mmCIF file of C-alpha atoms in Angstrom:
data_model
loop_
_atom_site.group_PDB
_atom_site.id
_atom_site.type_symbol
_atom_site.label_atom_id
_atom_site.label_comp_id
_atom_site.label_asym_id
_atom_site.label_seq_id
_atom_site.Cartn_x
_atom_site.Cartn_y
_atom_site.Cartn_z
ATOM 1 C CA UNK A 118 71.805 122.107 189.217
ATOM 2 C CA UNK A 119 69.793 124.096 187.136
ATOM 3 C CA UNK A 120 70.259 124.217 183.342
ATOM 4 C CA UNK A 121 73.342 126.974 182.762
ATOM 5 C CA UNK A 122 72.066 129.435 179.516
ATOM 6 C CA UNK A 123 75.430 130.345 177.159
ATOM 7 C CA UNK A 124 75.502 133.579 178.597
ATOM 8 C CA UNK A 125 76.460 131.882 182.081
ATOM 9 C CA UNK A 126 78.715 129.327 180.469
ATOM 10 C CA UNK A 127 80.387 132.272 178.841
ATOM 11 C CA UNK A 128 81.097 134.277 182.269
ATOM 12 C CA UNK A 129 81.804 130.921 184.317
ATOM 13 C CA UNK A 130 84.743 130.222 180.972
ATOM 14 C CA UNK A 131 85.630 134.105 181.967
ATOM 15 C CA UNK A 132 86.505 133.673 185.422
ATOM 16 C CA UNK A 133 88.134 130.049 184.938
ATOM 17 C CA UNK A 134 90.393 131.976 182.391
ATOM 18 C CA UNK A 135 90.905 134.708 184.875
ATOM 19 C CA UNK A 136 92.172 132.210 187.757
ATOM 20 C CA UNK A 137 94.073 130.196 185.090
ATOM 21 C CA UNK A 138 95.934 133.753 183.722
ATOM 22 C CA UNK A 139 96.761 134.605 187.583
ATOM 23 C CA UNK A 140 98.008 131.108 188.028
ATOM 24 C CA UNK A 141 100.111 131.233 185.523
ATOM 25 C CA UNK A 142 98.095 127.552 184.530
ATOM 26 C CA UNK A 143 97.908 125.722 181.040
ATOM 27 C CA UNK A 144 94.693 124.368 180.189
ATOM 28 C CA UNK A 145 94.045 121.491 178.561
ATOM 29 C CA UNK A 146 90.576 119.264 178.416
ATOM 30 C CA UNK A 147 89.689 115.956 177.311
ATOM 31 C CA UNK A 148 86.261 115.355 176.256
ATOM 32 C CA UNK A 149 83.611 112.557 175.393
ATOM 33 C CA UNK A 150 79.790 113.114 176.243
ATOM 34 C CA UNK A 151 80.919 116.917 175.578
ATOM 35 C CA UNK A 152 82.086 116.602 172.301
ATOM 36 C CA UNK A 153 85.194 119.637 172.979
ATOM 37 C CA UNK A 154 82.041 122.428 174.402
ATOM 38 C CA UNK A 155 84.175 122.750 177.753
ATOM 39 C CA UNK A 156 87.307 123.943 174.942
ATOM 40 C CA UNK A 157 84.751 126.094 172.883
ATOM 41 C CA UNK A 158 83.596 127.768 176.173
ATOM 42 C CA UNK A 159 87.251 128.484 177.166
ATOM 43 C CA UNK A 160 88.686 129.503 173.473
ATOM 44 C CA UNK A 161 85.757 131.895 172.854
ATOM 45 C CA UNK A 162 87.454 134.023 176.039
ATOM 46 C CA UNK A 163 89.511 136.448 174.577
ATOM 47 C CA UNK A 164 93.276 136.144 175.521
ATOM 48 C CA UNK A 165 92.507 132.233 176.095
ATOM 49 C CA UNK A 166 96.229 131.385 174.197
ATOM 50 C CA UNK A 167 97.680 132.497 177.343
ATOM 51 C CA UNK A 168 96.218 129.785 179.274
ATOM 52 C CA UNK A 169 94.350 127.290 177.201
ATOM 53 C CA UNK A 170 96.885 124.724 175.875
ATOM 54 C CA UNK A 171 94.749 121.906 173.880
ATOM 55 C CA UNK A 172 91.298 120.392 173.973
ATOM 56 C CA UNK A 173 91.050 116.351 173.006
ATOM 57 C CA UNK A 174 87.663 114.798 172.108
ATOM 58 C CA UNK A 175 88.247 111.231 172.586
ATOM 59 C CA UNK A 176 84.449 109.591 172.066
ATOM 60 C CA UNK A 177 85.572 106.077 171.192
ATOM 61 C CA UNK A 178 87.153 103.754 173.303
ATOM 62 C CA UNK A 179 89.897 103.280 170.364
ATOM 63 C CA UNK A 180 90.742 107.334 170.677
ATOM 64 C CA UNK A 181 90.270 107.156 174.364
ATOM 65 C CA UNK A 182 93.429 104.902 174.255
ATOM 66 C CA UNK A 183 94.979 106.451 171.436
ATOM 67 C CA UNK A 184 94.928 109.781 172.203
ATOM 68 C CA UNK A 185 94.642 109.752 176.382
ATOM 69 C CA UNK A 186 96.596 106.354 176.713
ATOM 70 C CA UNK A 187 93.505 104.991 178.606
ATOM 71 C CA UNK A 188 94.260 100.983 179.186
ATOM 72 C CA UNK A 189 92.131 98.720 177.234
ATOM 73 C CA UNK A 190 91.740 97.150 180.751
ATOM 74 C CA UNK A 191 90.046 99.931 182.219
ATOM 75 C CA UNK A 192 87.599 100.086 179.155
ATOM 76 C CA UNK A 193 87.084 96.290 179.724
ATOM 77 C CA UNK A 194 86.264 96.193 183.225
ATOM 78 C CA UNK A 195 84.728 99.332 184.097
ATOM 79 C CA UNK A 196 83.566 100.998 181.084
ATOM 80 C CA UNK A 197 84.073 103.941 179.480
ATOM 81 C CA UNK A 198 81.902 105.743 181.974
ATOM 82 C CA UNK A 199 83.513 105.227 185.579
ATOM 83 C CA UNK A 200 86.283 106.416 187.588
ATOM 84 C CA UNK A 201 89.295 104.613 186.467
ATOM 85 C CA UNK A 202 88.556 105.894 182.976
ATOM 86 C CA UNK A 203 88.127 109.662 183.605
ATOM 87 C CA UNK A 204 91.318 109.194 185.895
ATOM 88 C CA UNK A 205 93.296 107.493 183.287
ATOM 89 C CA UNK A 206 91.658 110.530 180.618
ATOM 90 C CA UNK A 207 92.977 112.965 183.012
ATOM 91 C CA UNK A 208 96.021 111.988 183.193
ATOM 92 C CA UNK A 209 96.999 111.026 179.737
ATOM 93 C CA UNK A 210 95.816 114.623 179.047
ATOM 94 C CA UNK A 211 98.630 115.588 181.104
ATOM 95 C CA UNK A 212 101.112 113.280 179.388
ATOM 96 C CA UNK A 213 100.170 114.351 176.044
ATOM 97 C CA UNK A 214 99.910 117.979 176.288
ATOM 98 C CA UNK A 215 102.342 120.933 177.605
ATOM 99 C CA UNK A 216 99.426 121.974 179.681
ATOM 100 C CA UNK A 217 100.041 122.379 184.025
ATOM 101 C CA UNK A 218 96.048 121.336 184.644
ATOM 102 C CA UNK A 219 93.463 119.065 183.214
ATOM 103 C CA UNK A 220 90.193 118.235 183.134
ATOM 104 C CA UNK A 221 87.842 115.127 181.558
ATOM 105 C CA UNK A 222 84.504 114.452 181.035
ATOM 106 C CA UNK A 223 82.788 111.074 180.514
ATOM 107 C CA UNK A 224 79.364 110.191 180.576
ATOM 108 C CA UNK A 225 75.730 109.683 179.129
ATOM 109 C CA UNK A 226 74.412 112.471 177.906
ATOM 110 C CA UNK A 227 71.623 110.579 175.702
ATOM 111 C CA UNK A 228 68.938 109.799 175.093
ATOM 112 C CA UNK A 229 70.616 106.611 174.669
ATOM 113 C CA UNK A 230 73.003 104.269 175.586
ATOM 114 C CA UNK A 231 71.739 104.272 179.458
ATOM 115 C CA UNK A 232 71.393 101.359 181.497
ATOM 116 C CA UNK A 233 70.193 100.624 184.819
ATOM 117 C CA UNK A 234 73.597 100.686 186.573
ATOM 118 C CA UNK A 235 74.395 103.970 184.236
ATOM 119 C CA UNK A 236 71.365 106.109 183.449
ATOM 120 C CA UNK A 237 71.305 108.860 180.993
ATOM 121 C CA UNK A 238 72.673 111.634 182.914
ATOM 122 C CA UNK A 239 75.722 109.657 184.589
ATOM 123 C CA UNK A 240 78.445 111.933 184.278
ATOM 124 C CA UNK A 241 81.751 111.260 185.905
ATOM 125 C CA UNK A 242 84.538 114.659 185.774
ATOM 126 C CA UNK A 243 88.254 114.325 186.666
ATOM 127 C CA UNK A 244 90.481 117.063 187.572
ATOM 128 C CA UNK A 245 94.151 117.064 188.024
ATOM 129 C CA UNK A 246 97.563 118.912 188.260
ATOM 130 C CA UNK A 247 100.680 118.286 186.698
ATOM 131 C CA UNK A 248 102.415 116.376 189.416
ATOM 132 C CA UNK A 249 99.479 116.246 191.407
ATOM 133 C CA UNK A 250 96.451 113.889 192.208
ATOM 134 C CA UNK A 251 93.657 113.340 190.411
ATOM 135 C CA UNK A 252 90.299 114.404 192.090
ATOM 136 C CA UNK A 253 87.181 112.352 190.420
ATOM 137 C CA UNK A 254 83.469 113.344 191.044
ATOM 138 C CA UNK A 255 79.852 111.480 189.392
ATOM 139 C CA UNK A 256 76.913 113.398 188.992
ATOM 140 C CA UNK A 257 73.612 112.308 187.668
ATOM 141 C CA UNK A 258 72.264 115.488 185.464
ATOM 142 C CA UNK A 259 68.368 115.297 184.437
ATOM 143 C CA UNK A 260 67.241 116.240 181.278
ATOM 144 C CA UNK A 261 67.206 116.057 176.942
ATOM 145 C CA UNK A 262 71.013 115.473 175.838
ATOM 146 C CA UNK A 263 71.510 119.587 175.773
ATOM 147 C CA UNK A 264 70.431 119.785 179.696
ATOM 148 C CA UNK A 265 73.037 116.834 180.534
ATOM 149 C CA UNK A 266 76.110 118.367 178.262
ATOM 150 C CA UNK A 267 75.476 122.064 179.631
ATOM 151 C CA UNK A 268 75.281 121.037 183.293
ATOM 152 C CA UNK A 269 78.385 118.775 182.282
ATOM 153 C CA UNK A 270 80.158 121.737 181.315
ATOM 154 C CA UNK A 271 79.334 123.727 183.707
ATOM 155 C CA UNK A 272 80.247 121.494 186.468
ATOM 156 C CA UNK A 273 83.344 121.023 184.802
ATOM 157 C CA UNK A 274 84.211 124.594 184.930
ATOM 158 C CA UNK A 275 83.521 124.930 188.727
ATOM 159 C CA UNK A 276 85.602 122.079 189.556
ATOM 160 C CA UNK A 277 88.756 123.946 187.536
ATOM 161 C CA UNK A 278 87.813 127.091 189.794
ATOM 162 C CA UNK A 279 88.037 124.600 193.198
ATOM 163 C CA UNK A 280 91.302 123.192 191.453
ATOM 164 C CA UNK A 281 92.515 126.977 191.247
ATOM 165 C CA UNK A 282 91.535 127.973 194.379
#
C-alpha cells in the first residue's frame, strides 16, 4: 500500500460517510497507534453528525480497559497489539457508544516499541456491527511513524466501505 496524501484520506472519509449516510449507520472508532486521525478524517466531512457517533483514543492498556472494557487478561496474554485485543476494542466500542458500526486500530506505528514477534509497522484493524461479528485483519505497513498511521487509516477506512458493502 502506498503512502495515502490528506487529499486521498479526505475523499476515502467522503465516500465512507456517503455509504454510512445511505445506511442509515452510526460511526464510532476506537483508536491507539492512530491517536483519533481515523475520527478527524471522518468529522472534517461535512454533515458527519449524521453518521459519526464518537471516536475513543484508548493508548494505554488502563484506558483500553476503562474506556473499551478490554480484559486485563487479554492485555496479559496477548498484548495490546493482537487479535483478541482489537476484538475486545471493537466491541466495547459498541457497548459504550449509541453507534450501529465500529472500527479499532492497534498497532506499532514507531519508531519504537517493536520487537521481533511485532515489528514497527504491525497493525491489527477490527471491524464490527452492532449485533454482528467481528472481522479482524494484521497488516505490516513500512515506513517513519507518519507512513504506518496514514496507511493505518486508510486501511481502516476501506475495511468500513467492505463492512458497508
Amino acid at each position: 500500500m502506498s503512502v495515502p496524501t490528506n487529499t486521498e484520506l479526505n475523499a476515502l472519509a467522503q465516500a465512507v460517510g456517503e455509504r454510512l449516510a445511505a445506511a442509515r449507520q452510526m460511526l464510532v472508532t476506537a483508536e491507539s497507534c492512530t491517536g483519533g486521525w481515523i475520527a478527524k478524517c471522518m468529522t472534517e466531512v461535512p454533515g458527519s453528525s449524521g453518521w459519526f457517533d464518537c471516536g475513543i483514543v484508548a493508548y494505554s492498556y488502563e484506558a483500553k480497559q476503562a474506556l473499551l472494557g478490554v480484559r486485563p487478561q487479554t492485555l496479559e496474554q496477548t498484548g495490546a497489539v493482537s487479535r483478541e485485543t482489537v476484538v475486545e476494542m471493537v466491541s466495547g466500542a459498541l457497548v459504550h457508544s449509541g453507534a450501529t458500526i465500529a472500527v479499532a486500530v492497534t498497532g506499532i506505528a514507531g519508531p519504537g516499541g517493536g520487537s521481533a514477534d511485532k515489528p514497527v509497522g504491525t497493525v491489527w484493524i477490527g471491524w464490527k456491527r452492532r449485533g454482528g461479528y467481528a472481522r479482524a485483519e494484521l497488516f505490516h505497513f513500512d515506513g517513519d511513524r507518519d507512513a504506518v498511521r496514514r496507511q493505518t487509516v486508510a486501511a481502516a477506512l476501506h475495511g468500513l466501505e467492505h463492512e458497508l458493502g
